[in-house]
Short mmCIF file of C-alpha atoms in Angstrom, two decimals:
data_model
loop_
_atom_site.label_atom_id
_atom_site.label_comp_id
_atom_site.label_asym_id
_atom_site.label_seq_id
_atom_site.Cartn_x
_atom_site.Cartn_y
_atom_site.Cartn_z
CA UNK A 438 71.06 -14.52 49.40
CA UNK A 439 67.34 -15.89 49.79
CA UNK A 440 64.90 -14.86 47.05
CA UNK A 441 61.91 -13.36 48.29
CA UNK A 442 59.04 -13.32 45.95
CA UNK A 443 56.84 -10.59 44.93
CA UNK A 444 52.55 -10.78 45.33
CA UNK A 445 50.77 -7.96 43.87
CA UNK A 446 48.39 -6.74 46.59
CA UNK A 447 45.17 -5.02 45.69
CA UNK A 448 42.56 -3.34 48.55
CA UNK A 449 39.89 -4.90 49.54
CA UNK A 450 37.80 -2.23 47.90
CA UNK A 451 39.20 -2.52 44.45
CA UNK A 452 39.07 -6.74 45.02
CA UNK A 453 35.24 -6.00 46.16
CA UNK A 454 35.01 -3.75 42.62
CA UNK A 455 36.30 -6.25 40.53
CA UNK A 456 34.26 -9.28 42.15
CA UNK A 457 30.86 -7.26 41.24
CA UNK A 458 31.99 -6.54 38.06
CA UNK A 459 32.26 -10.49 37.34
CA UNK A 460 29.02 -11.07 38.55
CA UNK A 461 26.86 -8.36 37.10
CA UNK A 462 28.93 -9.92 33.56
CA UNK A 463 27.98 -13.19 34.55
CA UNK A 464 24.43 -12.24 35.01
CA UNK A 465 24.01 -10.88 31.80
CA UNK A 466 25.38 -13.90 30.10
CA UNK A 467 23.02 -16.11 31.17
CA UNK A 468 20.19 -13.74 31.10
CA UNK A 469 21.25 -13.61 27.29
CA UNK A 470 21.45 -17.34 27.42
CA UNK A 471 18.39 -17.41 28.76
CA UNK A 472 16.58 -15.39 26.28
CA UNK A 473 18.55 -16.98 23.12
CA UNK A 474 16.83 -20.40 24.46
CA UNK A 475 13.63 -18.95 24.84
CA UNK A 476 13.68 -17.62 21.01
CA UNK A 477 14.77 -21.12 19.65
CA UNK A 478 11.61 -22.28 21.16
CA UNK A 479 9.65 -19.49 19.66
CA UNK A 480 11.04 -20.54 16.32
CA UNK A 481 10.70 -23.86 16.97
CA UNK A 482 7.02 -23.46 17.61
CA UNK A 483 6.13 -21.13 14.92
CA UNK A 484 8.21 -23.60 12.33
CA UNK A 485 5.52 -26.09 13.74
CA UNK A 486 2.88 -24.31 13.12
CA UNK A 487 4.06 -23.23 9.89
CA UNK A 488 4.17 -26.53 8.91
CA UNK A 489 0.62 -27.47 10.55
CA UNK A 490 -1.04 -24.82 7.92
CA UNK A 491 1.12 -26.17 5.00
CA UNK A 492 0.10 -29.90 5.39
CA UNK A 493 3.93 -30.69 5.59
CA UNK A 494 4.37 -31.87 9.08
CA UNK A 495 4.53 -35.86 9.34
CA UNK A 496 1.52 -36.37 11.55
CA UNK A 497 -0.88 -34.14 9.62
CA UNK A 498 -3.84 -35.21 6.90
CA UNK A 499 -2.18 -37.28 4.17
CA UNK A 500 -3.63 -36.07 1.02
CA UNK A 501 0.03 -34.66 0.30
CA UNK A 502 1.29 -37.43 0.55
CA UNK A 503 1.52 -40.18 -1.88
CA UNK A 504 2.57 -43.41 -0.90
CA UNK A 505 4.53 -42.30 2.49
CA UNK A 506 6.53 -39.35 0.02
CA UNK A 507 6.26 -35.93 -0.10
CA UNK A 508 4.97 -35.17 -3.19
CA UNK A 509 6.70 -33.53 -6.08
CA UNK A 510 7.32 -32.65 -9.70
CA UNK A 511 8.29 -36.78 -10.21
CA UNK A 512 6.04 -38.38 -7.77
CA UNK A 513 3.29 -36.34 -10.12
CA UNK A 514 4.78 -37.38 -13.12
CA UNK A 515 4.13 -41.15 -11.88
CA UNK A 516 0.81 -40.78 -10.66
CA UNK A 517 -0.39 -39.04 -13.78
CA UNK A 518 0.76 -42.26 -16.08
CA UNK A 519 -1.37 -44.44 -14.07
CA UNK A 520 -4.75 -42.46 -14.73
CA UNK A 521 -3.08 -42.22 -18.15
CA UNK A 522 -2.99 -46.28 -18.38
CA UNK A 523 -6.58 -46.56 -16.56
CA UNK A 524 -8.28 -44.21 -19.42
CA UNK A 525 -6.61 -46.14 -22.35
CA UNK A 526 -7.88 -49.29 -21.53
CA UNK A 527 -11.15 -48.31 -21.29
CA UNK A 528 -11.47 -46.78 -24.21
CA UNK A 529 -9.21 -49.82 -25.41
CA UNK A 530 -12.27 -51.65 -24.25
CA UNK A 531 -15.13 -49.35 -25.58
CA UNK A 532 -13.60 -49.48 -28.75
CA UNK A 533 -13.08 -53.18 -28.97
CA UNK A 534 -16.38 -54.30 -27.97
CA UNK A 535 -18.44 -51.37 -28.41
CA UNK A 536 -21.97 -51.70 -27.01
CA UNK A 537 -23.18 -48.49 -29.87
CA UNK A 538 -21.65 -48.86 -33.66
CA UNK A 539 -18.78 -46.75 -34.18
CA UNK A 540 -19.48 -44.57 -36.35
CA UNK A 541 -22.07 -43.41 -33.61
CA UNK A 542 -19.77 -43.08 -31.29
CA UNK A 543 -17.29 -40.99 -33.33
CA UNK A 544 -20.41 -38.64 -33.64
CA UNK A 545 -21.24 -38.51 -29.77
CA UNK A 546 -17.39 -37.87 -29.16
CA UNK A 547 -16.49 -35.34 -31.53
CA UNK A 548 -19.52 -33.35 -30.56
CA UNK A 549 -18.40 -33.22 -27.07
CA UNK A 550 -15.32 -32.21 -27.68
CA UNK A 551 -16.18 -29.50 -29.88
CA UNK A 552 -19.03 -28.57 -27.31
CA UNK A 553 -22.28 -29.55 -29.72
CA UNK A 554 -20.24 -27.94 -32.88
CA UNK A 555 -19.13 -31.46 -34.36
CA UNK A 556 -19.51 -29.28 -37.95
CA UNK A 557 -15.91 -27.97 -37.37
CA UNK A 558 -14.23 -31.07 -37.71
CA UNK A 559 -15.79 -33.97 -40.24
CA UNK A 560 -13.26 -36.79 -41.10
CA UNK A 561 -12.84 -37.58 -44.70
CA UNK A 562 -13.38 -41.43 -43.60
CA UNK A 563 -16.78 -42.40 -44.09
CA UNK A 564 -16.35 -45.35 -41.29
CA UNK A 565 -15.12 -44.74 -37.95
CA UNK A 566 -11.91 -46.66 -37.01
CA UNK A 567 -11.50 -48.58 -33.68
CA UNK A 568 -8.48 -45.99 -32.97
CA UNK A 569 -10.30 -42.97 -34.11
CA UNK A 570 -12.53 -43.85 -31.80
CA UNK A 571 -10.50 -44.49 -28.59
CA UNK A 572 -8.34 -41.26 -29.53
CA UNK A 573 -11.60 -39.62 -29.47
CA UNK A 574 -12.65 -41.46 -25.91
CA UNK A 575 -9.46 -40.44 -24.18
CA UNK A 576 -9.74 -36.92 -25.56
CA UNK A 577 -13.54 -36.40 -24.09
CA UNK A 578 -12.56 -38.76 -20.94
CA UNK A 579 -8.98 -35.38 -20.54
CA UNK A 580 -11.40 -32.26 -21.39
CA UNK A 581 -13.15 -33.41 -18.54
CA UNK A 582 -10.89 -34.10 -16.00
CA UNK A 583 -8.85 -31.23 -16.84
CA UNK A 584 -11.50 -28.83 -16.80
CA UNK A 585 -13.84 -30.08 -14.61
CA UNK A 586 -11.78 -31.95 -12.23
CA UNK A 587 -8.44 -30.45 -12.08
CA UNK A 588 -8.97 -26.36 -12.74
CA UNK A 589 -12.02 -26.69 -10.36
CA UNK A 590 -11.30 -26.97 -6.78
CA UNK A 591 -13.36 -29.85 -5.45
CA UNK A 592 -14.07 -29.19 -1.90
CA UNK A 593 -17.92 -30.56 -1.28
CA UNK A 594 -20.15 -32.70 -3.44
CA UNK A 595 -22.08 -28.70 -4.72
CA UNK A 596 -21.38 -27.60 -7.76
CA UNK A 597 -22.11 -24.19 -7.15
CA UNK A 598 -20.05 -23.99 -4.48
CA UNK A 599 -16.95 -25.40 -6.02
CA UNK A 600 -16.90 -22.94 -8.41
CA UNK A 601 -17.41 -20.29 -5.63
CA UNK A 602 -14.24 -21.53 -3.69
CA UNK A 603 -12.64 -21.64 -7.23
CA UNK A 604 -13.31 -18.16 -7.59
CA UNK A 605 -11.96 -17.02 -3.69
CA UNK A 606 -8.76 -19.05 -4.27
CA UNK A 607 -8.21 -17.18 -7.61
CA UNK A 608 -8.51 -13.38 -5.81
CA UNK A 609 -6.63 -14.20 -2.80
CA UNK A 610 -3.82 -15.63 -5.34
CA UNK A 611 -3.84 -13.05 -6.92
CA UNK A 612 -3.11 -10.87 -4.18
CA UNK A 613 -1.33 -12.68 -1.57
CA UNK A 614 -0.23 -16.28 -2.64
CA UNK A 615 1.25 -17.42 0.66
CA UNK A 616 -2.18 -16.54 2.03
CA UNK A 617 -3.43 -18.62 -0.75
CA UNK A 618 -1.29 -21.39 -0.30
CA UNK A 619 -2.22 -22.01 3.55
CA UNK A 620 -6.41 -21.56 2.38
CA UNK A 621 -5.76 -23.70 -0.26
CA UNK A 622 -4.34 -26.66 1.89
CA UNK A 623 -6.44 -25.67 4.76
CA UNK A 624 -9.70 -25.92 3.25
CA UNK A 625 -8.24 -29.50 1.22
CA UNK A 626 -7.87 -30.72 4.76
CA UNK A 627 -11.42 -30.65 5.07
CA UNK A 628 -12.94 -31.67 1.69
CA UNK A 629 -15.15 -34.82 0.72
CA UNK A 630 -12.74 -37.63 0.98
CA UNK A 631 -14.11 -39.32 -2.39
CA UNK A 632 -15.90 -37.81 -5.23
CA UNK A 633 -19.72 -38.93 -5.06
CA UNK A 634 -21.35 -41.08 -7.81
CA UNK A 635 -24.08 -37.38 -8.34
CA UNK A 636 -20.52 -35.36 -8.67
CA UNK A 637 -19.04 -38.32 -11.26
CA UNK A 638 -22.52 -37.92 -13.12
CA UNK A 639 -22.38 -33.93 -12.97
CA UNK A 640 -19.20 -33.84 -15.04
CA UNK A 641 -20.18 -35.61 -17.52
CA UNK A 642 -23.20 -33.97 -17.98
CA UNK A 643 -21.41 -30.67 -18.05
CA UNK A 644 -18.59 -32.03 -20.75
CA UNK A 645 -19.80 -34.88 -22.26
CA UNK A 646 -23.08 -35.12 -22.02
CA UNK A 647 -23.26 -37.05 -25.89
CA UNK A 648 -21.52 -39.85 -24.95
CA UNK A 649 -23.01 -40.03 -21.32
CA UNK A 650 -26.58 -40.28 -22.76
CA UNK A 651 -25.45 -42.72 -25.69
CA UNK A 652 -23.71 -45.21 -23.37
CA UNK A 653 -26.27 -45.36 -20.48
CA UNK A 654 -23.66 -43.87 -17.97
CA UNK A 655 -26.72 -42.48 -15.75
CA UNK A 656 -28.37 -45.64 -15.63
CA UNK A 657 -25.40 -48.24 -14.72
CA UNK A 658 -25.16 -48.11 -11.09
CA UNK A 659 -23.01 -51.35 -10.57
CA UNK A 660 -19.97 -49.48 -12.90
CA UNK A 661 -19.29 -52.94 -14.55
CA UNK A 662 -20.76 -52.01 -18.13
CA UNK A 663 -17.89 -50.82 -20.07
CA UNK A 664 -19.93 -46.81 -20.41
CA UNK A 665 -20.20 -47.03 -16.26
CA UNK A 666 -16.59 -48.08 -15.95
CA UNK A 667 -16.02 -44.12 -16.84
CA UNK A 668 -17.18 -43.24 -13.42
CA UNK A 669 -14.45 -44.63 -11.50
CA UNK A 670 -11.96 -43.04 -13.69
CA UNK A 671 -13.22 -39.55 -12.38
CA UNK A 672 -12.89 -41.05 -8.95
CA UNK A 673 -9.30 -41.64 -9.36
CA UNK A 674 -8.86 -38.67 -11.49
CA UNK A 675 -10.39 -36.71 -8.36
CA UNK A 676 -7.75 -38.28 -5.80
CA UNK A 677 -5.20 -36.80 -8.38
CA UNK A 678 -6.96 -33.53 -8.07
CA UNK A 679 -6.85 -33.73 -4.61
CA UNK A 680 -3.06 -34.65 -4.22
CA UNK A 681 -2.17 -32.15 -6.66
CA UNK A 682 -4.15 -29.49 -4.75
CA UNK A 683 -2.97 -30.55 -0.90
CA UNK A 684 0.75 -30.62 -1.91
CA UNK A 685 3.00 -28.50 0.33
CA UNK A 686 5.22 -25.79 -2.16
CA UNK A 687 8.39 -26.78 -3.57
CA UNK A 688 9.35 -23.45 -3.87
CA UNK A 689 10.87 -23.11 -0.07
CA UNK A 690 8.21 -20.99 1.08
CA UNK A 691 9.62 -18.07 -1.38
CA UNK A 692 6.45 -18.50 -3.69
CA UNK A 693 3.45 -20.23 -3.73
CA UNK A 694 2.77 -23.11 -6.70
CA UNK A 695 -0.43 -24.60 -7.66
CA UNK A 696 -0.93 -26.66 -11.03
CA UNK A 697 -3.38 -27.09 -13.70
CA UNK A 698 -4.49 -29.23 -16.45
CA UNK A 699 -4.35 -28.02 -20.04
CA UNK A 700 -5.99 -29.99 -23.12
CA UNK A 701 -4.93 -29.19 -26.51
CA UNK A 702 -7.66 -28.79 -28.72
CA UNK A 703 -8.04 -30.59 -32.05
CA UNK A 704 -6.59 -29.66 -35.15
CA UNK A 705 -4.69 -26.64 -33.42
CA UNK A 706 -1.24 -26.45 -33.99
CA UNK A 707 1.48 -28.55 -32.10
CA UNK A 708 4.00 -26.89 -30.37
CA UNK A 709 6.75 -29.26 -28.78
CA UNK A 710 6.95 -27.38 -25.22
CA UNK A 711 3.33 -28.52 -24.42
CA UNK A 712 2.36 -31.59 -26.24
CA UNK A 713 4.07 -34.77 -26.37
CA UNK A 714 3.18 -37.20 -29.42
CA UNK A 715 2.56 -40.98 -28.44
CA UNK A 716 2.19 -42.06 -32.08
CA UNK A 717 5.03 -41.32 -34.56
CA UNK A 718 4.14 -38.37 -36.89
CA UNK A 719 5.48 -38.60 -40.70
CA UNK A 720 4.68 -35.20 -41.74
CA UNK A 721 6.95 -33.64 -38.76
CA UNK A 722 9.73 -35.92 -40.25
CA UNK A 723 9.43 -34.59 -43.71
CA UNK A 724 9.34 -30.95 -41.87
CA UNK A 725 5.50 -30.17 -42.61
CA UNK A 726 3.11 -28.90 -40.91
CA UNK A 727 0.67 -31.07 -38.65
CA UNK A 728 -1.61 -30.70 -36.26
CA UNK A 729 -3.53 -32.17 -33.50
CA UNK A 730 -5.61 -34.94 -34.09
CA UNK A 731 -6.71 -35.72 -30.29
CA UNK A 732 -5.10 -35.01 -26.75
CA UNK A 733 -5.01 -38.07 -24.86
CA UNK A 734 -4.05 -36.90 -21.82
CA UNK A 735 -3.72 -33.62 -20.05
CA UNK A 736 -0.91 -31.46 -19.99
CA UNK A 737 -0.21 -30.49 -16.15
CA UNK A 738 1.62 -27.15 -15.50
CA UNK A 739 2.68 -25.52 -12.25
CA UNK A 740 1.83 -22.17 -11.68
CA UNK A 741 3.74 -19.61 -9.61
CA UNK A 742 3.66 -16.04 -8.02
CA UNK A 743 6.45 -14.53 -6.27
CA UNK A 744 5.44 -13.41 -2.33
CA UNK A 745 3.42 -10.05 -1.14
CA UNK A 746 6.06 -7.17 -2.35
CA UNK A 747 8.51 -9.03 -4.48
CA UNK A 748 7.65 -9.37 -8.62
CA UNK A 749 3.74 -10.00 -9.12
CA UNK A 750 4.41 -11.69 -12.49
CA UNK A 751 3.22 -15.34 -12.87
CA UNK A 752 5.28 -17.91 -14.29
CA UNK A 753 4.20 -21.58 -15.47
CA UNK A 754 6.57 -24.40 -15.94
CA UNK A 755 5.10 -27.47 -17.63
CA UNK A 756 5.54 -30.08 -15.32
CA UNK A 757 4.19 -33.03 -17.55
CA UNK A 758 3.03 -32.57 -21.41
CA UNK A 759 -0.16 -33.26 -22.60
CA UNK A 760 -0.11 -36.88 -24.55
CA UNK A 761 -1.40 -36.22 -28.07
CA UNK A 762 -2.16 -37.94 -31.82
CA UNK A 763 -1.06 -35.85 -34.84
CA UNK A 764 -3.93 -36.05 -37.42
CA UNK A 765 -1.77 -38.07 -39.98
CA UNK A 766 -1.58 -41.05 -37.58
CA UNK A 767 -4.69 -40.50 -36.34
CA UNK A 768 -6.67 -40.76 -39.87
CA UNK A 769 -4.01 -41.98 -41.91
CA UNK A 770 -2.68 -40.43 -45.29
CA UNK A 771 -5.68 -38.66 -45.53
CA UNK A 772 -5.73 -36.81 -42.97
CA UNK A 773 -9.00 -34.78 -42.03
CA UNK A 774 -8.65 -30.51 -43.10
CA UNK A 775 -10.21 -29.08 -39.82
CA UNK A 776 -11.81 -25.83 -40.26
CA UNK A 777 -11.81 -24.55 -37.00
CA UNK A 778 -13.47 -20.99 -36.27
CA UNK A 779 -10.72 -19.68 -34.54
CA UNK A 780 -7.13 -20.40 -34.38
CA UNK A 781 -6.46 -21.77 -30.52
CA UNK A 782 -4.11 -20.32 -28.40
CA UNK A 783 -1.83 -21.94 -26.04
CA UNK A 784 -2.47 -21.25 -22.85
CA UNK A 785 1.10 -21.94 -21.40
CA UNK A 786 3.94 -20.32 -22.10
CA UNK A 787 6.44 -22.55 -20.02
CA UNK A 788 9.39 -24.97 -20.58
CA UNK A 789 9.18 -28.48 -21.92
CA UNK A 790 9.76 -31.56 -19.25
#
């Protein structure tokens, strides 16, 4: 007996059903396709443009950039030591051949540093030493750049208007720090490219006007004299400001980061989260007390605000500690008894590198 096989048979309107069915599904897959494409471009161009504002995309202005990297917490750390190295040898220099006795120079510095007050701090050593001295140097040469160069946002060779876009940048950070962090890098994009021999001479007469006026700075204009060689330390310490400034956030675009400098002052108390010593300190080995004797480079610390909504509270990691001399190896067993009119505070209250 033959086998006869079975076909299911469907009419042609219920074949006719099904066939539209397939199509109107097929339709709305690749209208779906369609629009998921059309969204990854969206986001694709947005991303760019993101990235335009930030300064992070490849083919945009290169002041975040140092040496073909992005810059971060390390490639900071780096760049710092060489202004470091560049300020101690001239006041290596200035001290070793000085053009002004030393003891004159001692005066000039300590007055700057204690802003025309030099009363609050007299050494017990009649003559100056050739490290007292450069200690001093480096200290004057850091108050400067920290707060002159580095807290101050140079955008154009004005003064006044620095500290005007100083001023914006603080009250949008404080309100919106993404905003901030795109105005910030925006308006970097389009600042002086170096800092002008007038600006050089403007911060020194603004923070250390003493030992501008007793070295001549004004008056060198080929920089070769060892009190003009000062002026192309700001320079570099500018293009530091300016890296530091035009540097994308590390934080993943969650919160916005900035830094600043920080200079402890002398003969305030040492606390190990901030300061660094470069010079080995006896009385901390016995477990005394000590204090600062000079800062000889800036402390840097990065700043941070969570976005629009989430926690408003500011935190600050120190990134780099400030380089300092306790007074016992800066004046030797006896050490100066500064009689400062007010205890400093620390103006940092984050975590050591």
């Amino acid at each position: 007996m033959a086998y006869t096989p079975q076909h299911d048979v469907v009419s042609g309107e219920q074949y006719r059903y099904a066939l539209t069915n397939f199509r109107i599904a097929h339709e709305k897959v690749e209208e779906q396709r369609l629009q998921l494409q059309e969204q990854e471009k969206q986001v694709a161009l947005l991303r760019a443009r993101i990235a335009l504002l930030e300064g992070t995309n490849q083919s945009h202005f290169g002041a975040s950039k140092l040496n073909g990297n992005s810059v971060d917490d390390f490639s900071i750390k780096n760049a710092a030591s060489g202004l470091e190295r560049q300020i101690n040898r001239w006041a290596a220099e200035l001290a070793r051949t000085p053009p002004v006795p030393l003891n004159a120079l001692r005066q000039a510095a300590l007055t700057d540093v204690f802003d025309d007050n030099p009363a609050e701090y007299a050494p017990q050593s009649p003559n100056a030493t050739g490290m007292q001295v450069q200690s001093l140097l480096r200290h004057a040469v850091s108050k400067t750049i920290a707060e002159g160069i580095i807290n101050c946002l140079i955008i154009t060779d004005s003064p006044e208007a620095n500290i005007q876009l100083t001023r914006i940048h603080e009250h949008i950070f404080s309100r919106d720090p993404t905003v901030a962090a795109v105005w910030r890098r925006q308006t970097f994009s389009a600042a002086v490219e170096t800092c002008s021999r007038d600006m050089s001479l403007f911060f020194l007469s603004e923070h250390m006007p003493n030992l501008a006026e007793l070295l001549a700075i004004a008056t060198d204009t080929s920089k070769t004299t060892l009190g003009g060689a000062v002026v192309p330390i700001l320079e570099a310490a500018y293009d530091f400001s300016r890296m530091l400034h035009s540097a994308p956030s590390g934080s993943g675009g969650q919160a916005d980061a900035f830094y600043r400098a920080f200079v402890p002052d002398v003969g305030s108390a040492m606390n190990p989260r901030q300061i660094e010593l470069v010079k080995r300190c006896q009385r901390t080995e016995r477990g005394e007390p000590d204090r600062v004797g000079a800062s000889v480079f800036p402390g840097l610390v990065k700043v941070t605000r969570g976005v629009a909504g989430q926690s408003a509270e500011g935190a600050q990691t120190v990134v780099r500690r400030a380089q300092v001399i306790c007074e016992c190896a800066l004046f030797g067993a006896q050490a100066a008894q500064p009689t400062p009119t007010s205890t400093p505070t620390p103006p940092l209250n984050g975590g050591h590198r």
